[in-house]
Amino acid sequence: MRIVQIVFSPTGGTQRVADLITGAWGLPVTQFDLSDPAAGCTELQLDSQDLVLIAVPSFGGRVPALAIKKACLVRKECELYI
């Protein structure tokens, strides 16, 4: 089992929170930074045992459009826990 961090954090605040959460679990962490301008739309290879943390800031209850565009998380089978 591993943890996959999918984070959009242009100022670093959301990344710090994601690191605190995933660090508490003591498992290997794979990071995917949506705020990196050089990062393209990469297909994530997920295993059924992976735990995925998606962390994005919200502004007035809205997620930045760039974060959604770069996430490319369509057609993934997953269970969502909020």
PDB file of C-alpha atoms in Angstrom:
ATOM      1  CA  MET A   1       0.000   0.000   0.000  1.00  0.00           C
ATOM      2  CA  ARG A   2       1.186   3.489  -0.773  1.00  0.00           C
ATOM      3  CA  ILE A   3      -0.175   7.005  -0.577  1.00  0.00           C
ATOM      4  CA  VAL A   4      -0.514   9.121  -3.713  1.00  0.00           C
ATOM      5  CA  GLN A   5      -0.663  12.884  -3.173  1.00  0.00           C
ATOM      6  CA  ILE A   6      -2.342  14.860  -5.938  1.00  0.00           C
ATOM      7  CA  VAL A   7      -1.825  18.474  -4.921  1.00  0.00           C
ATOM      8  CA  PHE A   8      -2.463  21.903  -6.438  1.00  0.00           C
ATOM      9  CA  SER A   9      -0.652  24.389  -4.218  1.00  0.00           C
ATOM     10  CA  PRO A  10       0.551  27.550  -5.977  1.00  0.00           C
ATOM     11  CA  THR A  11       1.669  29.187  -2.702  1.00  0.00           C
ATOM     12  CA  GLY A  12       2.710  26.062  -0.781  1.00  0.00           C
ATOM     13  CA  GLY A  13       0.038  26.162   1.936  1.00  0.00           C
ATOM     14  CA  THR A  14      -2.026  23.287   0.584  1.00  0.00           C
ATOM     15  CA  GLN A  15       1.149  21.222   0.080  1.00  0.00           C
ATOM     16  CA  ARG A  16       2.144  21.715   3.728  1.00  0.00           C
ATOM     17  CA  VAL A  17      -1.265  20.477   4.886  1.00  0.00           C
ATOM     18  CA  ALA A  18      -1.116  17.476   2.524  1.00  0.00           C
ATOM     19  CA  ASP A  19       2.365  16.603   3.853  1.00  0.00           C
ATOM     20  CA  LEU A  20       1.127  16.746   7.459  1.00  0.00           C
ATOM     21  CA  ILE A  21      -1.774  14.418   6.683  1.00  0.00           C
ATOM     22  CA  THR A  22       0.184  11.859   4.663  1.00  0.00           C
ATOM     23  CA  GLY A  23       3.180  11.988   7.004  1.00  0.00           C
ATOM     24  CA  ALA A  24       0.995  10.819   9.875  1.00  0.00           C
ATOM     25  CA  TRP A  25       0.261   7.519   8.132  1.00  0.00           C
ATOM     26  CA  GLY A  26       3.906   6.446   7.845  1.00  0.00           C
ATOM     27  CA  LEU A  27       3.552   4.918   4.371  1.00  0.00           C
ATOM     28  CA  PRO A  28       5.518   5.572   1.160  1.00  0.00           C
ATOM     29  CA  VAL A  29       4.228   8.704  -0.608  1.00  0.00           C
ATOM     30  CA  THR A  30       4.181   9.394  -4.347  1.00  0.00           C
ATOM     31  CA  GLN A  31       3.600  13.064  -5.165  1.00  0.00           C
ATOM     32  CA  PHE A  32       1.904  14.544  -8.206  1.00  0.00           C
ATOM     33  CA  ASP A  33       2.137  18.359  -8.263  1.00  0.00           C
ATOM     34  CA  LEU A  34      -0.645  19.933 -10.318  1.00  0.00           C
ATOM     35  CA  SER A  35       0.754  23.431  -9.730  1.00  0.00           C
ATOM     36  CA  ASP A  36       4.054  22.652 -11.496  1.00  0.00           C
ATOM     37  CA  PRO A  37       3.904  24.492 -14.855  1.00  0.00           C
ATOM     38  CA  ALA A  38       6.148  21.857 -16.454  1.00  0.00           C
ATOM     39  CA  ALA A  39       3.876  18.998 -15.421  1.00  0.00           C
ATOM     40  CA  GLY A  40       1.577  17.882 -18.160  1.00  0.00           C
ATOM     41  CA  CYS A  41      -1.452  15.696 -17.986  1.00  0.00           C
ATOM     42  CA  THR A  42       0.100  12.463 -16.773  1.00  0.00           C
ATOM     43  CA  GLU A  43      -1.864   9.270 -16.491  1.00  0.00           C
ATOM     44  CA  LEU A  44      -1.534   8.040 -12.933  1.00  0.00           C
ATOM     45  CA  GLN A  45      -0.953   4.346 -12.398  1.00  0.00           C
ATOM     46  CA  LEU A  46      -3.027   3.432  -9.373  1.00  0.00           C
ATOM     47  CA  ASP A  47      -3.365   0.107  -7.613  1.00  0.00           C
ATOM     48  CA  SER A  48      -6.548  -0.988  -5.857  1.00  0.00           C
ATOM     49  CA  GLN A  49      -4.663  -0.748  -2.550  1.00  0.00           C
ATOM     50  CA  ASP A  50      -3.445   2.845  -3.096  1.00  0.00           C
ATOM     51  CA  LEU A  51      -4.728   5.613  -0.865  1.00  0.00           C
ATOM     52  CA  VAL A  52      -5.077   8.870  -2.824  1.00  0.00           C
ATOM     53  CA  LEU A  53      -5.155  12.284  -1.156  1.00  0.00           C
ATOM     54  CA  ILE A  54      -6.371  15.078  -3.431  1.00  0.00           C
ATOM     55  CA  ALA A  55      -5.614  18.498  -1.968  1.00  0.00           C
ATOM     56  CA  VAL A  56      -6.558  21.771  -3.633  1.00  0.00           C
ATOM     57  CA  PRO A  57      -7.361  25.199  -2.229  1.00  0.00           C
ATOM     58  CA  SER A  58     -10.875  26.486  -2.595  1.00  0.00           C
ATOM     59  CA  PHE A  59     -11.766  30.090  -3.154  1.00  0.00           C
ATOM     60  CA  GLY A  60     -15.334  30.885  -2.206  1.00  0.00           C
ATOM     61  CA  GLY A  61     -16.146  27.185  -2.439  1.00  0.00           C
ATOM     62  CA  ARG A  62     -14.652  26.848  -5.930  1.00  0.00           C
ATOM     63  CA  VAL A  63     -11.627  24.863  -7.019  1.00  0.00           C
ATOM     64  CA  PRO A  64      -9.255  26.641  -9.438  1.00  0.00           C
ATOM     65  CA  ALA A  65     -10.064  25.656 -13.040  1.00  0.00           C
ATOM     66  CA  LEU A  66      -6.378  24.972 -13.760  1.00  0.00           C
ATOM     67  CA  ALA A  67      -6.307  22.332 -11.013  1.00  0.00           C
ATOM     68  CA  ILE A  68      -9.275  20.523 -12.528  1.00  0.00           C
ATOM     69  CA  LYS A  69      -7.856  20.748 -16.043  1.00  0.00           C
ATOM     70  CA  LYS A  70      -4.469  19.339 -15.040  1.00  0.00           C
ATOM     71  CA  ALA A  71      -5.839  16.588 -12.796  1.00  0.00           C
ATOM     72  CA  CYS A  72      -7.008  14.357 -15.665  1.00  0.00           C
ATOM     73  CA  LEU A  73      -8.704  12.051 -13.200  1.00  0.00           C
ATOM     74  CA  VAL A  74     -11.543  10.960 -15.439  1.00  0.00           C
ATOM     75  CA  ARG A  75     -12.503   7.306 -15.705  1.00  0.00           C
ATOM     76  CA  LYS A  76     -10.868   6.221 -12.465  1.00  0.00           C
ATOM     77  CA  GLU A  77     -12.585   3.618 -10.315  1.00  0.00           C
ATOM     78  CA  CYS A  78     -12.352   4.724  -6.734  1.00  0.00           C
ATOM     79  CA  GLU A  79     -14.139   5.076  -3.448  1.00  0.00           C
ATOM     80  CA  LEU A  80     -14.418   8.625  -2.160  1.00  0.00           C
ATOM     81  CA  TYR A  81     -14.099   9.442   1.531  1.00  0.00           C
ATOM     82  CA  ILE A  82     -14.569  13.041   2.614  1.00  0.00           C
TER      83      ILE A  82
END
